[in-house]
mmCIF file of C-alpha atoms in Angstrom:
data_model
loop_
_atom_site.group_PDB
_atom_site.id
_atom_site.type_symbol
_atom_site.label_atom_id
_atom_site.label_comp_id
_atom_site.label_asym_id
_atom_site.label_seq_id
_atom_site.Cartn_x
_atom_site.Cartn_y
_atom_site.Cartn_z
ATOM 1 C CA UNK A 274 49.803 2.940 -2.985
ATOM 2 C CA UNK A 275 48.544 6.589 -2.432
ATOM 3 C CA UNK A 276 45.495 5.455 -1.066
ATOM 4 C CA UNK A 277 47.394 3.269 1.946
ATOM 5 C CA UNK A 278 49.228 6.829 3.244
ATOM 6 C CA UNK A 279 48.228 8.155 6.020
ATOM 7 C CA UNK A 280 49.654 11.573 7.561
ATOM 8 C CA UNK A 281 50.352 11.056 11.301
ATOM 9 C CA UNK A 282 49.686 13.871 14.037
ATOM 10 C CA UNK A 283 53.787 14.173 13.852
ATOM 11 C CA UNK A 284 54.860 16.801 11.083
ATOM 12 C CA UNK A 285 56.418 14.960 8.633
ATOM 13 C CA UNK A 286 55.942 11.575 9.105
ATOM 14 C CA UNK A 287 53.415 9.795 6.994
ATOM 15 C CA UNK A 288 52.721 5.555 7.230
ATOM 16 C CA UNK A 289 51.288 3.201 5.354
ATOM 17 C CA UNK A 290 50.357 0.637 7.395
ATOM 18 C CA UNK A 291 50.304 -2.880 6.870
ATOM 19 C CA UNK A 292 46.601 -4.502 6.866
ATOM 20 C CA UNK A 293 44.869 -7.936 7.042
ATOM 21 C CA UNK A 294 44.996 -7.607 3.155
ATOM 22 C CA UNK A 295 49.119 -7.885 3.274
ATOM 23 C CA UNK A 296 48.384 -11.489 4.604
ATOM 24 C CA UNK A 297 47.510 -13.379 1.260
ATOM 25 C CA UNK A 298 50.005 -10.992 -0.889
ATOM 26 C CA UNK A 299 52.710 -13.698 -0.721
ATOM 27 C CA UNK A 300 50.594 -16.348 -2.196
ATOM 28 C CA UNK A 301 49.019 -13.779 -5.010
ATOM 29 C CA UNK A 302 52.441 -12.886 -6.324
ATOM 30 C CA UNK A 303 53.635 -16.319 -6.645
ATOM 31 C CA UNK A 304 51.763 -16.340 -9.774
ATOM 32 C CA UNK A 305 52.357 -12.421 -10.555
ATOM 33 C CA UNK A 306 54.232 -11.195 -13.555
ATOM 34 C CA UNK A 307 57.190 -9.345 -12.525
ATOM 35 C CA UNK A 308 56.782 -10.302 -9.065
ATOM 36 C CA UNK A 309 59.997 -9.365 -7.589
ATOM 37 C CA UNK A 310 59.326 -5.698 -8.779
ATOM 38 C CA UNK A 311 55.792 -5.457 -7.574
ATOM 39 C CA UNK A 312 56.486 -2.511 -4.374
ATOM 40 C CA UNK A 313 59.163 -1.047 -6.890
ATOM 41 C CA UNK A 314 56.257 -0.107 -9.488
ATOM 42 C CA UNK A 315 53.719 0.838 -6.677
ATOM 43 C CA UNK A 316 56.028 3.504 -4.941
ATOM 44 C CA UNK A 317 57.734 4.922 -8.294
ATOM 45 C CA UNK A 318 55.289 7.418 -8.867
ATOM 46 C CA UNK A 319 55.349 8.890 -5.366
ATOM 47 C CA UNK A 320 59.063 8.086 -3.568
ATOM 48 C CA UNK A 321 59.991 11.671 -4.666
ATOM 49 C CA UNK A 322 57.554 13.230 -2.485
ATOM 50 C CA UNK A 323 59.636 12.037 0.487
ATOM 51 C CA UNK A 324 62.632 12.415 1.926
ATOM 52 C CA UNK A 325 63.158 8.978 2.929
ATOM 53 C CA UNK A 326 61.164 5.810 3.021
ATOM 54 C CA UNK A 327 61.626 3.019 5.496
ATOM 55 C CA UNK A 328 60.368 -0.183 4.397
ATOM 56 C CA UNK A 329 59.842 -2.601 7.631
ATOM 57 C CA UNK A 330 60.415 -6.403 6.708
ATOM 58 C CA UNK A 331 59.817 -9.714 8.451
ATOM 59 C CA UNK A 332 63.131 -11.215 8.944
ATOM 60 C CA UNK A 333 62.381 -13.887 6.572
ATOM 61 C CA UNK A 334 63.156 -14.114 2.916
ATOM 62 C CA UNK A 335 59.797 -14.318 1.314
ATOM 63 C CA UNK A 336 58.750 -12.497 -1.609
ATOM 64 C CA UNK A 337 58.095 -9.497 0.270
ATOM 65 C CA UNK A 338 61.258 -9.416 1.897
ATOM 66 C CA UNK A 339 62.778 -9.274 -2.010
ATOM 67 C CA UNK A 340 59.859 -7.015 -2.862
ATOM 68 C CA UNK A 341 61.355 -4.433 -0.207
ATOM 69 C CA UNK A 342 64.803 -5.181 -1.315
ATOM 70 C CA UNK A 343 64.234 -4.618 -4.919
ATOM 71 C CA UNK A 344 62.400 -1.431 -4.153
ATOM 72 C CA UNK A 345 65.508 -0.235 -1.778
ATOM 73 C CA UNK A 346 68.770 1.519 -2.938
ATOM 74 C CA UNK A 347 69.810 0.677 0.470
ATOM 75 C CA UNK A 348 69.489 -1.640 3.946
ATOM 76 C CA UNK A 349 69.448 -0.532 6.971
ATOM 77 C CA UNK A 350 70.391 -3.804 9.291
ATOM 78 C CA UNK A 351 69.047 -3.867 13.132
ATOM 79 C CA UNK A 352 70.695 -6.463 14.694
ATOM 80 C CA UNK A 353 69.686 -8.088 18.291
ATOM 81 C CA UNK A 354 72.897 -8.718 20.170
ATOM 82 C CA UNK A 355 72.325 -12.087 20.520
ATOM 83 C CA UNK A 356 74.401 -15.640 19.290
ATOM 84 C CA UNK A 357 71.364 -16.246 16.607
ATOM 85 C CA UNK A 358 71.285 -12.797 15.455
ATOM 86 C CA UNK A 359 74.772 -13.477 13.984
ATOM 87 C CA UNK A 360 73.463 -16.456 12.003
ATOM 88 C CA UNK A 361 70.595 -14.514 10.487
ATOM 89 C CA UNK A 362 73.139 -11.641 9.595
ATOM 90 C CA UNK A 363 75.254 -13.712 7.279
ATOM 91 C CA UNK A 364 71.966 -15.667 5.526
ATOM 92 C CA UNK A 365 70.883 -11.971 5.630
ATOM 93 C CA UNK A 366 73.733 -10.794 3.319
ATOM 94 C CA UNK A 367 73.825 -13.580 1.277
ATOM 95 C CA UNK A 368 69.991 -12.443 0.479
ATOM 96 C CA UNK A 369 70.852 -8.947 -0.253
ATOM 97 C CA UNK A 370 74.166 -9.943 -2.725
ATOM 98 C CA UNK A 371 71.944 -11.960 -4.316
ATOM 99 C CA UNK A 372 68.802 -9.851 -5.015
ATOM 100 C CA UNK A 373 71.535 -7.371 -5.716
ATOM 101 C CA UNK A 374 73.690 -9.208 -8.644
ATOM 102 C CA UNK A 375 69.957 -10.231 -9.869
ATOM 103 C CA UNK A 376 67.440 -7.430 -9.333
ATOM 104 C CA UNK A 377 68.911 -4.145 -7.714
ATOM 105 C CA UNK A 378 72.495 -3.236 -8.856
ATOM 106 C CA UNK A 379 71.937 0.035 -6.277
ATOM 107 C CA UNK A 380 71.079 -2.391 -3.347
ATOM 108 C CA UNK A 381 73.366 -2.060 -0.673
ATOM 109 C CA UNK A 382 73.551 -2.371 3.008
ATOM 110 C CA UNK A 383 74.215 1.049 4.388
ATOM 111 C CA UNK A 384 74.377 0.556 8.328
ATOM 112 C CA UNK A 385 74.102 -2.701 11.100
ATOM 113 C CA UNK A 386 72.593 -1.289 14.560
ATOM 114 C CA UNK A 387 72.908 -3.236 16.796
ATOM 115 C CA UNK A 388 69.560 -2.781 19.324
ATOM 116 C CA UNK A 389 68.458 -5.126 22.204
ATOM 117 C CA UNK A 390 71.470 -4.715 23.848
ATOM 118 C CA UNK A 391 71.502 -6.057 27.319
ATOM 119 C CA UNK A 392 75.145 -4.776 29.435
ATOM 120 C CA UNK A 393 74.700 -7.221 31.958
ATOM 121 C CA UNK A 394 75.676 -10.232 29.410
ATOM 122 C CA UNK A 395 79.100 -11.048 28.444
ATOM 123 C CA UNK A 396 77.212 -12.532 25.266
ATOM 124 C CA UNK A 397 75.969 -8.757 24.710
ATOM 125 C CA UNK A 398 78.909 -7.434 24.200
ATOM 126 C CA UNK A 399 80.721 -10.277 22.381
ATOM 127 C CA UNK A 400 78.133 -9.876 19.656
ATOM 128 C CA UNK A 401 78.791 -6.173 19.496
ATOM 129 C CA UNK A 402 82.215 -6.781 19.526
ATOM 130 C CA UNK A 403 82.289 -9.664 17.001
ATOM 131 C CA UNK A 404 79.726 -7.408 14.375
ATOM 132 C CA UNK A 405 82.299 -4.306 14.465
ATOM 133 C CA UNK A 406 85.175 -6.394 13.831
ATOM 134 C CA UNK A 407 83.532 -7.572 10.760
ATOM 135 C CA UNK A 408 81.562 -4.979 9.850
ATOM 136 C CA UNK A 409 83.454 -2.162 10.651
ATOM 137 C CA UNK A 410 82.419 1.382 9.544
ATOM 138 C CA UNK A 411 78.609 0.104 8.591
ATOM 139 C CA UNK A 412 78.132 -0.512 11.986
ATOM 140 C CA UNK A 413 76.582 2.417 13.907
ATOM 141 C CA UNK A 414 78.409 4.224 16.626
ATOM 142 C CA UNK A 415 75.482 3.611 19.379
ATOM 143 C CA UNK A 416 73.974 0.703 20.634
ATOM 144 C CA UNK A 417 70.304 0.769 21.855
ATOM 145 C CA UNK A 418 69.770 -0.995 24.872
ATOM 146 C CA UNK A 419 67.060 -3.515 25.832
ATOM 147 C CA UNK A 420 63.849 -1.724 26.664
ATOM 148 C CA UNK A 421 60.674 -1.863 28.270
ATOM 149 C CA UNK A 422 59.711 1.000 27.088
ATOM 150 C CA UNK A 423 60.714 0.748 23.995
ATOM 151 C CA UNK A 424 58.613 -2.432 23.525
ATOM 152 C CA UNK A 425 55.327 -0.749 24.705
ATOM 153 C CA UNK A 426 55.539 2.556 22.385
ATOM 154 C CA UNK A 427 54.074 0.877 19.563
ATOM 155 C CA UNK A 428 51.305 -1.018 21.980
ATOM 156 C CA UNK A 429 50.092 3.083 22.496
ATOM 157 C CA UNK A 430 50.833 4.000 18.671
ATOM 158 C CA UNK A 431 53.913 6.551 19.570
ATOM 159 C CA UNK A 432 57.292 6.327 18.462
ATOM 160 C CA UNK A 433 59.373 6.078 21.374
ATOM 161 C CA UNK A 434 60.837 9.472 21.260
ATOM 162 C CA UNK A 435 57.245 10.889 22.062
ATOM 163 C CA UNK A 436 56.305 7.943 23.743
ATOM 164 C CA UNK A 437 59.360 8.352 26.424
ATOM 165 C CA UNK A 438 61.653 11.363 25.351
ATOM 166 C CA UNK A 439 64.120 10.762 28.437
ATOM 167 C CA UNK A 440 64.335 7.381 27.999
ATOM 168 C CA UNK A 441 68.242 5.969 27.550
ATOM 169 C CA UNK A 442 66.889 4.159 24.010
ATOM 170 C CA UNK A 443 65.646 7.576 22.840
ATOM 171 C CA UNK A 444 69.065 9.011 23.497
ATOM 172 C CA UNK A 445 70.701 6.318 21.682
ATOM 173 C CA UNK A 446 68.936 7.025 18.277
#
């Protein structure tokens, strides 16, 4: 895992970057002993070098997906504020109660943000409404708001608060 960290230009931010190679790993740990704790064992020796680590998964619930979640002590949720999103929220607990009664006693899911926000939709706002009635306290505070720009930062490689510092999403985070 060492060898897939790379040190950005920004001062404390390192990646490691998913490749071409990531493609085939679903089928390979079919097969794999341990499978579900494959990431777990490849960051253990370095996760204390860090102060956190963000682990970016498709929103399916491959083996990956459980790879990440078995790796995690917690989930960060971002949520579009859409009708479907709401659907994929509740199979997406379901997945984490499960991988935690199985795999990760620690998992748990620490905060919903709810991002694609669009203020000209009643739906918008219904969805924002309907997550922090449920949700509560794990929901963060702001909302981040649909966004050009914030769709084209990683087209140039930037996180967006480089890539437009004055833009309303930056403010947001």
């Amino acid at each position: 895992m060492t060898d897939s960290i790379i040190k950005t230009k920004w001062e404390g931010l390192s990646i490691a970057p998913a490749t071409i190679d990531l493609s085939g790993a679903e089928i390979e740990l079919v097969s794999a002993f341990n499978r579900e704790r494959y990431l777990k064992t490849a960051i253990t020796g370095i996760i204390d070098n860090y102060d956190y680590v963000f682990i970016d998964c498709p929103p399916s619930i491959g083996l990956l997906t459980v790879n990440a979640l078995t790796a995690a002590d917690e989930v960060l949720v971002p949520i579009q504020c859409e009708y479907l999103a709401l659907e994929g929220l509740g199979q997406l607990i379901n997945n984490v109660e499960k991988v935690k009664t199985h795999l990760n006693e620690k998992l748990h899911i620490s905060m919903i943000a709810l991002v694609m926000f669009d203020g000209r939709t009643k739906l918008a706002s219904q969805v924002v409404q309907e997550v922090r009635d449920h949700f509560g306290n794990t929901v963060c505070n702001q909302v981040i708001p649909r966004s050009v720009r914030l769709s084209e930062a990683p087209s140039y490689g930037q996180p967006i608060i480089y890539f437009d510092p004055k833009k309303s999403c930056r403010i947001s985070l």
